[in-house]
Every structure is written in structure tokens, then in C-alpha cells.
mmCIF file of C-alpha atoms in Angstrom:
data_model
loop_
_atom_site.group_PDB
_atom_site.id
_atom_site.type_symbol
_atom_site.label_atom_id
_atom_site.label_comp_id
_atom_site.label_asym_id
_atom_site.label_seq_id
_atom_site.Cartn_x
_atom_site.Cartn_y
_atom_site.Cartn_z
ATOM 1 C CA GLN A 1 78.373 98.078 130.101
ATOM 2 C CA LEU A 2 75.231 95.645 131.407
ATOM 3 C CA GLN A 3 71.772 97.440 132.078
ATOM 4 C CA LEU A 4 68.735 96.391 133.756
ATOM 5 C CA VAL A 5 65.844 97.692 131.379
ATOM 6 C CA GLU A 6 62.091 97.435 133.605
ATOM 7 C CA SER A 7 59.047 98.344 132.059
ATOM 8 C CA GLY A 8 55.058 97.664 133.072
ATOM 9 C CA GLY A 9 53.967 99.081 135.582
ATOM 10 C CA GLY A 10 51.156 101.097 135.309
ATOM 11 C CA LEU A 11 48.132 101.730 137.525
ATOM 12 C CA VAL A 12 45.171 98.686 137.970
ATOM 13 C CA GLN A 13 42.149 98.230 139.960
ATOM 14 C CA PRO A 14 41.815 96.139 143.036
ATOM 15 C CA GLY A 15 41.576 93.167 140.891
ATOM 16 C CA GLY A 16 43.738 93.156 138.341
ATOM 17 C CA SER A 17 46.832 91.729 136.996
ATOM 18 C CA LEU A 18 49.892 93.348 135.938
ATOM 19 C CA ARG A 19 52.836 91.680 134.346
ATOM 20 C CA LEU A 20 56.539 93.077 134.863
ATOM 21 C CA SER A 21 59.418 92.637 132.135
ATOM 22 C CA CYS A 22 63.482 93.172 133.186
ATOM 23 C CA VAL A 23 65.524 92.836 130.185
ATOM 24 C CA ALA A 24 69.051 92.761 130.798
ATOM 25 C CA SER A 25 71.789 94.042 127.509
ATOM 26 C CA GLY A 26 75.027 93.698 127.607
ATOM 27 C CA ASN A 27 78.079 91.522 127.514
ATOM 28 C CA ILE A 28 75.931 89.050 128.874
ATOM 29 C CA ARG A 29 77.842 85.130 129.928
ATOM 30 C CA ALA A 30 74.622 83.734 131.849
ATOM 31 C CA ILE A 31 71.829 85.603 134.429
ATOM 32 C CA ASN A 32 72.699 82.552 137.956
ATOM 33 C CA THR A 33 69.515 84.654 139.543
ATOM 34 C CA TRP A 34 66.715 86.896 139.153
ATOM 35 C CA THR A 35 65.501 88.342 141.670
ATOM 36 C CA TRP A 36 62.094 91.156 141.677
ATOM 37 C CA TYR A 37 62.306 93.683 145.402
ATOM 38 C CA ARG A 38 60.001 96.326 145.946
ATOM 39 C CA GLN A 39 59.490 99.052 148.186
ATOM 40 C CA ALA A 40 56.364 100.966 148.876
ATOM 41 C CA PRO A 41 56.864 105.177 150.763
ATOM 42 C CA GLY A 42 57.901 105.059 154.490
ATOM 43 C CA LYS A 43 58.539 101.485 154.426
ATOM 44 C CA GLN A 44 62.012 99.187 154.065
ATOM 45 C CA ARG A 45 62.557 97.034 150.419
ATOM 46 C CA GLU A 46 61.850 94.161 150.365
ATOM 47 C CA LEU A 47 62.285 90.949 148.693
ATOM 48 C CA VAL A 48 59.221 89.650 146.523
ATOM 49 C CA ALA A 49 60.147 86.896 144.570
ATOM 50 C CA THR A 50 63.099 85.498 143.579
ATOM 51 C CA ILE A 51 63.983 82.185 140.472
ATOM 52 C CA THR A 52 67.337 80.998 140.873
ATOM 53 C CA SER A 53 68.734 78.151 137.903
ATOM 54 C CA GLY A 54 68.743 74.937 139.567
ATOM 55 C CA ALA A 55 65.555 76.188 142.293
ATOM 56 C CA SER A 56 62.464 76.390 142.513
ATOM 57 C CA PRO A 57 61.029 80.168 142.970
ATOM 58 C CA ASP A 58 61.120 81.069 146.411
ATOM 59 C CA TYR A 59 58.433 84.086 147.647
ATOM 60 C CA ALA A 60 57.194 86.192 149.923
ATOM 61 C CA ALA A 61 54.350 85.157 152.536
ATOM 62 C CA SER A 62 52.666 88.558 150.926
ATOM 63 C CA VAL A 63 52.166 87.521 147.312
ATOM 64 C CA ARG A 64 52.895 83.449 147.091
ATOM 65 C CA GLY A 65 49.857 82.546 145.015
ATOM 66 C CA ARG A 66 49.175 85.364 143.524
ATOM 67 C CA PHE A 67 52.645 86.664 142.171
ATOM 68 C CA THR A 68 54.460 84.522 139.869
ATOM 69 C CA ILE A 69 58.185 84.287 138.604
ATOM 70 C CA SER A 70 59.707 83.112 135.811
ATOM 71 C CA ARG A 71 63.647 84.070 132.719
ATOM 72 C CA ASP A 72 62.988 83.680 128.665
ATOM 73 C CA ASN A 73 66.885 82.963 129.034
ATOM 74 C CA LEU A 74 67.111 83.438 125.338
ATOM 75 C CA LYS A 75 65.947 86.860 125.670
ATOM 76 C CA ASN A 76 67.642 87.077 128.818
ATOM 77 C CA THR A 77 64.475 88.977 130.978
ATOM 78 C CA GLY A 78 62.683 88.096 133.937
ATOM 79 C CA TYR A 79 59.186 88.878 134.236
ATOM 80 C CA LEU A 80 57.298 89.190 137.438
ATOM 81 C CA GLN A 81 53.210 88.026 136.672
ATOM 82 C CA MET A 82 50.887 89.284 139.112
ATOM 83 C CA ASN A 83 47.542 88.716 140.081
ATOM 84 C CA SER A 84 44.932 89.378 142.359
ATOM 85 C CA LEU A 85 46.724 92.313 142.724
ATOM 86 C CA LYS A 86 45.733 94.372 146.091
ATOM 87 C CA PRO A 87 46.498 97.937 147.205
ATOM 88 C CA GLU A 88 48.892 96.227 149.461
ATOM 89 C CA ASP A 89 51.101 95.335 146.636
ATOM 90 C CA THR A 90 51.149 99.650 145.704
ATOM 91 C CA ALA A 91 54.893 100.124 145.538
ATOM 92 C CA VAL A 92 58.227 100.026 142.514
ATOM 93 C CA TYR A 93 59.325 97.551 141.890
ATOM 94 C CA PHE A 94 63.340 96.874 141.770
ATOM 95 C CA CYS A 95 64.731 93.910 139.599
ATOM 96 C CA SER A 96 67.832 92.547 139.905
ATOM 97 C CA ALA A 97 69.861 90.225 138.160
ATOM 98 C CA ASN A 98 73.194 87.654 139.757
ATOM 99 C CA VAL A 99 75.162 88.283 135.562
ATOM 100 C CA VAL A 100 78.239 86.770 134.752
ATOM 101 C CA VAL A 101 79.924 88.767 132.135
ATOM 102 C CA LEU A 102 81.825 87.998 129.578
ATOM 103 C CA GLY A 103 85.159 87.359 129.886
ATOM 104 C CA SER A 104 84.458 87.327 133.790
ATOM 105 C CA THR A 105 85.940 83.426 134.897
ATOM 106 C CA TRP A 106 82.249 82.917 135.959
ATOM 107 C CA SER A 107 82.497 85.322 138.452
ATOM 108 C CA SER A 108 79.528 87.644 139.047
ATOM 109 C CA ARG A 109 78.147 90.476 139.560
ATOM 110 C CA ASP A 110 74.803 91.356 141.443
ATOM 111 C CA TYR A 111 73.257 94.089 139.204
ATOM 112 C CA TRP A 112 69.848 96.672 139.606
ATOM 113 C CA GLY A 113 67.126 97.974 137.413
ATOM 114 C CA ALA A 114 66.142 101.478 138.428
ATOM 115 C CA GLY A 115 62.532 101.110 139.522
ATOM 116 C CA THR A 116 58.954 100.855 138.034
ATOM 117 C CA GLN A 117 55.803 102.102 140.334
ATOM 118 C CA VAL A 118 53.067 100.033 140.517
ATOM 119 C CA THR A 119 49.893 101.562 142.211
ATOM 120 C CA VAL A 120 46.305 98.981 142.886
ATOM 121 C CA SER A 121 43.662 101.901 143.124
ATOM 122 C CA PRO A 122 40.178 101.708 142.641
#
């Protein structure tokens, strides 16, 4: 049973910072890709950042230069460092991981966290 558990959301003032974490647990052989999405009330889910093994991170234009995606392979954890936060960043943030499961012969599947609320407000 593979699951992703998110943490780090909360309330922060504009200009502040938060770091989101997403811990994957289960029979993990490898994690190919970490992706962060967000969904604000009344809006569609949008891709925020993604990082794939052997490739450079990619970011939505709205967060490029402010957010940094990273990973700790030893901890099976993905991170999203969010700096210079704006009210427009308020949303539920979801992590997703493309995971190679033990015994899968290197086929991979996407798994999702439950989301964590980020609120940017004075």
C-alpha cells in the first residue's frame, strides 16, 4: 500500500515562506517524478512544479523564481519551497509522485497526496 502524506501548509502573510513536504511510503523501488499541483476555490487544478530524474525542474510561469521543487531520494520525500508568497498563491496544494513499485518490473504509476491548504493573507 503506497501513500503520499503531505505537510507544511498553513497561514502565512504576503511575502512570507512555506515549505511543503510530501513523504511517500510503501514498497517503493524508485520515484521517477515529483509534481506539485494546486487548486484554488472556483478554479481548475493547475500544475505548479515538476521534477523528473535526469531533467531540470519545470515551473508554472506564475511561480517561477519564487518556488523551488526538490527531492530527497533517501527519504522518499518531495518538497516545494515557496518564497515571496502572494495572496494569489492561496490554494490546496497536492503532491503527486510517479512511482516504480517493488515487484513491478519497472513499470510506474502515479500516486496522489490528499492535499494541504496554503493560505496567504495579511
